Coordinates of C-alpha atoms in Angstrom, one line a residue:
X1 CA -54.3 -17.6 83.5
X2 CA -57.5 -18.0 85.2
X3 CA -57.7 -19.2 89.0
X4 CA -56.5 -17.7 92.6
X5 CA -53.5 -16.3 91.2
X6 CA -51.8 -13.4 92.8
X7 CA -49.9 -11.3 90.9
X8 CA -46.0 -9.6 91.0
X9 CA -46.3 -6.1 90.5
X10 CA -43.6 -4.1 89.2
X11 CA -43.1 -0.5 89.4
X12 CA -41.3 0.2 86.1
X13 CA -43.3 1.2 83.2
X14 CA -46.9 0.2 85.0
X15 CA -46.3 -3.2 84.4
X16 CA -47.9 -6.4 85.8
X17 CA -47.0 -10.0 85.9
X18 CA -48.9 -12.6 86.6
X19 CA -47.2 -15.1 88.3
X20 CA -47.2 -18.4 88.5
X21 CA -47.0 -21.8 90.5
X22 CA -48.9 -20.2 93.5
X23 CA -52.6 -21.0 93.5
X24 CA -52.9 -20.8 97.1
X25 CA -56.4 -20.5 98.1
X26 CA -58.3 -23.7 95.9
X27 CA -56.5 -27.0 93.9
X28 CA -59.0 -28.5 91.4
X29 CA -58.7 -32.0 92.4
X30 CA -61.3 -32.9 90.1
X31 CA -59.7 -32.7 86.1
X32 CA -61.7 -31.0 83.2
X33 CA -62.3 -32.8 80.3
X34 CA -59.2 -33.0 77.7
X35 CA -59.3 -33.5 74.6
X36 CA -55.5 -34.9 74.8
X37 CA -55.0 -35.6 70.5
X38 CA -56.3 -31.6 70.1
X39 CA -54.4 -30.3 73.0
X40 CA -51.3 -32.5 71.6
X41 CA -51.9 -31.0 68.4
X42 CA -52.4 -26.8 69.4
X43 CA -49.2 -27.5 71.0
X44 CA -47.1 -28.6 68.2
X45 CA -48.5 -26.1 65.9
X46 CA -47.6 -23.3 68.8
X47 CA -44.0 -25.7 68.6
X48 CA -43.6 -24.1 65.2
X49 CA -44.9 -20.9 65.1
X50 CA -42.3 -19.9 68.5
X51 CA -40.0 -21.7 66.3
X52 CA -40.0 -19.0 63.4
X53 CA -40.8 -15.7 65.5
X54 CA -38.6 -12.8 66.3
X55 CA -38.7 -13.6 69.8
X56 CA -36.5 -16.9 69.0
X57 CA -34.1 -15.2 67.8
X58 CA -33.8 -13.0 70.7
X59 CA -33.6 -15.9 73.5
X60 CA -31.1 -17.9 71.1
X61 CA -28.9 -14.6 71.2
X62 CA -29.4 -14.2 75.1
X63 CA -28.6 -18.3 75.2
X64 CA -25.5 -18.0 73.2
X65 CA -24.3 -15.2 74.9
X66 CA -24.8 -16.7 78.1
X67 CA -23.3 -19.6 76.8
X68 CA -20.2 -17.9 75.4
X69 CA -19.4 -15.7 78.5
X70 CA -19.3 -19.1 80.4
X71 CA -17.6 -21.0 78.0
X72 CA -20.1 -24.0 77.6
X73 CA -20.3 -26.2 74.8
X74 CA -24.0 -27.4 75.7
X75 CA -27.1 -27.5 76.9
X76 CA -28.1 -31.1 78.8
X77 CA -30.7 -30.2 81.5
X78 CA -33.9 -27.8 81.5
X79 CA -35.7 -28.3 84.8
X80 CA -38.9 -25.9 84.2
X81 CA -41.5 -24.6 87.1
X82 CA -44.8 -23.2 87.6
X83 CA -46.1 -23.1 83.4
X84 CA -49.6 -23.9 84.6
X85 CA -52.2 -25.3 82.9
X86 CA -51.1 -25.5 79.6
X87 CA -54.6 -26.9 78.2
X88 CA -56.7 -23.8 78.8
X89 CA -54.2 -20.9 78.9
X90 CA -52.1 -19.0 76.0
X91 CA -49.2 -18.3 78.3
X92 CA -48.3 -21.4 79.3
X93 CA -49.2 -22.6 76.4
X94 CA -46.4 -20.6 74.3
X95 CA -44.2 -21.3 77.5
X96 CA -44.4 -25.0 77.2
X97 CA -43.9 -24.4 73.4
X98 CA -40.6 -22.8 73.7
X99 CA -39.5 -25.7 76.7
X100 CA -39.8 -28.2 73.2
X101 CA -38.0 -25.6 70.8
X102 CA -35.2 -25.5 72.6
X103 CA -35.5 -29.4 73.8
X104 CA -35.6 -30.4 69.8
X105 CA -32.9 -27.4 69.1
X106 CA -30.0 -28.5 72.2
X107 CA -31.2 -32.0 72.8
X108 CA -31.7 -31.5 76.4
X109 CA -33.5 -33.4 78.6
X110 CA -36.5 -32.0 80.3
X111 CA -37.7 -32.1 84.1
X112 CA -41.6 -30.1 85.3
X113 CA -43.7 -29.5 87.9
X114 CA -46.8 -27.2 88.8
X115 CA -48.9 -28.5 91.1
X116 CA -52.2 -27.7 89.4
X117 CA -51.2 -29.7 86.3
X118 CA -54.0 -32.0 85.4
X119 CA -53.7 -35.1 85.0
X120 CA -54.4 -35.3 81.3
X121 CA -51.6 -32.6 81.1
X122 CA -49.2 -34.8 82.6
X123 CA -49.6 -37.0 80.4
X124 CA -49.5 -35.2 77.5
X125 CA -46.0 -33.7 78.7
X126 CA -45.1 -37.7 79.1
X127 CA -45.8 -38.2 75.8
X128 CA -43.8 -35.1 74.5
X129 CA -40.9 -37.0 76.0
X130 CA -40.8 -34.6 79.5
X131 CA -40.3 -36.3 82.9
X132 CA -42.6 -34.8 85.3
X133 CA -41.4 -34.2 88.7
X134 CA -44.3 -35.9 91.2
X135 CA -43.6 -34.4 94.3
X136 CA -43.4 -30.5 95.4
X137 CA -39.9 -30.2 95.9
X138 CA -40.8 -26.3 97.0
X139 CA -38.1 -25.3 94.3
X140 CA -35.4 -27.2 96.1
X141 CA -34.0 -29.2 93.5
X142 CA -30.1 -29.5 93.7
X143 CA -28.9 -30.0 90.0
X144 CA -26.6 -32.3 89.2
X145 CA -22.7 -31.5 87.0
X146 CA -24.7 -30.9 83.6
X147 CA -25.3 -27.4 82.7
X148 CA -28.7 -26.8 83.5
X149 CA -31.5 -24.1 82.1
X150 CA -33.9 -23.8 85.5
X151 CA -36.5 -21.8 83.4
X152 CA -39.0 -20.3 86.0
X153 CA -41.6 -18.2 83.7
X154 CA -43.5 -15.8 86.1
X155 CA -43.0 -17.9 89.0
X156 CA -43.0 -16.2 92.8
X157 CA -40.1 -15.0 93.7
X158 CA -39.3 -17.6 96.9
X159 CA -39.3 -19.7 94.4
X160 CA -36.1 -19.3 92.9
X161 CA -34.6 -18.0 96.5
X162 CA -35.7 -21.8 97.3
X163 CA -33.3 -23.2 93.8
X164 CA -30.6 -20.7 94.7
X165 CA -30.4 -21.9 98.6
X166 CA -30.5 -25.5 97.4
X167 CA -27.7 -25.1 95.4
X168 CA -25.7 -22.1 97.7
X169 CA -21.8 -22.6 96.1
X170 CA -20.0 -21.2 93.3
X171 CA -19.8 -24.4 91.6
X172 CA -23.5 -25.7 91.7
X173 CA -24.5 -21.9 90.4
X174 CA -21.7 -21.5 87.8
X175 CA -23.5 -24.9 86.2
X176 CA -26.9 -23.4 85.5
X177 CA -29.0 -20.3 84.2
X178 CA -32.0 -18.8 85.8
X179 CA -34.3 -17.9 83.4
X180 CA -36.9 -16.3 85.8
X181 CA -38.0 -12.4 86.0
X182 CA -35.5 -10.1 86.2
X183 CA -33.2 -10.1 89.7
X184 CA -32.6 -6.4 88.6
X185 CA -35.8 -5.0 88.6
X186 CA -36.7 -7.1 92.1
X187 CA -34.1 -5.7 93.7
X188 CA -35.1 -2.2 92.2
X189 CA -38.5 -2.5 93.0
X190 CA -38.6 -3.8 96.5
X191 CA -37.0 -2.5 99.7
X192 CA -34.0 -4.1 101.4
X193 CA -35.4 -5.5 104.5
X194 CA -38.7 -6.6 102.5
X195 CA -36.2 -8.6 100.5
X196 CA -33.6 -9.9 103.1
X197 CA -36.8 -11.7 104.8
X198 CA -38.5 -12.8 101.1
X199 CA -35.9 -13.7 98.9
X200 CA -33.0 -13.2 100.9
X201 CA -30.5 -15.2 98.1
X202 CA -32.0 -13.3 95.4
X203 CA -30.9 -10.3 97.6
X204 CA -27.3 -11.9 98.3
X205 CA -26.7 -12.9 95.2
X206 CA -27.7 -10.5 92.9
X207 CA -24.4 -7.8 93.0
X208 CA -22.4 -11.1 91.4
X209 CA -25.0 -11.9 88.5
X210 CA -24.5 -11.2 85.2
X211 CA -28.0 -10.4 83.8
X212 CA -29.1 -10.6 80.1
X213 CA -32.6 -9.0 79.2
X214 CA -35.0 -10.5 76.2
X215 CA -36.3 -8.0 74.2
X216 CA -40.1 -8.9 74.3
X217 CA -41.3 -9.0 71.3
X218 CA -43.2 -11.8 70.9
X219 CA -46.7 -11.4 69.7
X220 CA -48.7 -12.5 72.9
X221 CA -46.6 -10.3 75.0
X222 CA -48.2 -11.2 78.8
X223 CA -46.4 -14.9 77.8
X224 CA -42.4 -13.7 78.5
X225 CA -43.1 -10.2 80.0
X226 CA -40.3 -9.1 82.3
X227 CA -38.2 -12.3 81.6
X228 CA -34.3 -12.2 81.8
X229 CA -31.6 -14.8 81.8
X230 CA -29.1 -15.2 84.7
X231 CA -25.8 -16.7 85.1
X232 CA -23.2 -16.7 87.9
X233 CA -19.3 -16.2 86.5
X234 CA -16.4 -17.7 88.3
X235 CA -15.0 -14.1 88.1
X236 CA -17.8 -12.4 89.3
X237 CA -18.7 -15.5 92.1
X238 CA -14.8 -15.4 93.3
X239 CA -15.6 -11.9 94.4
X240 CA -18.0 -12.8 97.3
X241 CA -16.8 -11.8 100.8
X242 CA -15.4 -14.2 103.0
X243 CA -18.0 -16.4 104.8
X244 CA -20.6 -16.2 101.9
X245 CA -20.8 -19.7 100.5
X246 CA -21.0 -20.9 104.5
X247 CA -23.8 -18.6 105.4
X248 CA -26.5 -21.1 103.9
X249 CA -30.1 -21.3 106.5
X250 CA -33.1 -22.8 104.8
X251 CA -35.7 -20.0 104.1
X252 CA -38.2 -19.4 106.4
X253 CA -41.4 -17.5 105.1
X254 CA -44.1 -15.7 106.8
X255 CA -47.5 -16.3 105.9
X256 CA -47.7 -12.5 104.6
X257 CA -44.7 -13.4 102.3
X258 CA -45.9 -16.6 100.7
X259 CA -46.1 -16.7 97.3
X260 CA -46.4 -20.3 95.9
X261 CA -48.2 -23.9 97.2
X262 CA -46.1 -25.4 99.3
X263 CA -45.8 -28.6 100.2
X264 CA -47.6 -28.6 103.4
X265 CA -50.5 -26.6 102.1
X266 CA -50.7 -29.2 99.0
X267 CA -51.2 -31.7 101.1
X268 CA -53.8 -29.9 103.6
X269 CA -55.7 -28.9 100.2
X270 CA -55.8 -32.4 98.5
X271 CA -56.7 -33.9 102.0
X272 CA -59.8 -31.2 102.1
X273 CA -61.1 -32.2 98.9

């Protein structure tokens, strides 16, 4: 993706993902020109070709795994972050296109947000039967008693500490997956006190995770590098010391730390422009 991006290094293997939902330094107010039937069309052709590759048969094992282990029947929510512009870019373009695979395969409904969408973009996802979220909830979205995907491709990693501290109790986590980069390798790759001040639920939580890689091998690899699924077992979350679940302050980040567009900075840069 083009833009001021930053990007999430990681040390294993020489790796690096770019990652989105945190264009901090411009927002294009003004929108490019769309062509919305060609973009609608790329799309749904990208729809079928994710449909058929190798790689979808590695995220339907990972989702019926995951599904199995926590003995849920289906699949009613995906609430997606940060996929980008959709309209210019091939990651979030295949991204997108494997939101409406498994939308058309589970019958879920679908909730998004970026902030740099454009507008033509939103409605394109409108009229792919998506509900776009119009505010910047920051990640903060507290989901509700259907199981829920919270697919997070690439995002910053405050991010999903922001879903996890919204939703800080073994019931709220036992209802969803995080599909997001992996909690393994963050914790691997970053020291403990860098975490406990960055993504200090990602920190918390991760020693009661159960964690399911995806093979990458989908052709346009930079699309779902690094991605893993995560879910939170009643066995593994009744393990947490005593005090855990109570222990629940909103995250504070430092300006070094920030990572995404938050809500305040959205709203300086659209007042700017």
């Amino acid at each position: 993706m083009s833009g001021a991006f930053q990007l999430v290094t990681r040390r294993r293997g020489g790796r690096r993902i770019l990652s989105n939902f945190h264009r901090i330094g411009k927002l294009d107010i003004e929108n490019p020109e769309i062509d919305t039937e060609a973009v609608l069309s790329k799309v749904r052709s990208t729809v079928d070709e994710i449909a058929v590759s190798p790689y979808m048969k590695v995220v339907l094992d990972g989702l019926n795994k995951s599904l199995a282990i926590l003995d849920i029947q289906e699949i009613s929510e995906i609430l997606c972050y940060g996929l980008g512009n959709f309209s210019e870019h091939s990651s979030p373009k295949y991204q997108l296109a494997l939101v409406l695979a498994l939308k058309e395969l589970y019958g879920a409904n679908v909730s998004l947000y970026d902030p740099i969408f454009y507008s033509k973009e939103i409605e394109i996802l409108r009229s792919l039967g998506l509900q776009v979220i119009l505010s910047n909830e920051e990640g903060k979205r507290c989901i509700g008693d259907k199981f829920t995907i919270v697919y997070m491709p690439h995002c910053a990693k405050q991010l999903t500490n922001n879903f996890l501290f919204a939703n800080w109790s073994a019931l709220q986590l036992n209802n969803c997956l995080v599909w997001s980069n992996s909690f393994s390798d963050l914790v691997e790759d970053h020291f403990k006190h860098n975490l406990e001040h960055s993504a200090n639920y990602i920190f918390r939580i991760a020693p009661y995770i159960t964690e399911i890689t995806l093979d990458n091998n989908f052709e346009f690899l930079r699309a779902f590098s690094g991605a893993a699924l995560h879910i939170f077992t009643k066995g593994k979350l009744g393990t947490v010391p005593e005090g855990f679940w109570e222990s629940n302050p909103e995250p504070i980040y430092s300006d070094q730390d920030l990572e995404f567009l938050t809500r305040e900075r959205l709203e300086q840069l659209q007042l700017s422009n």
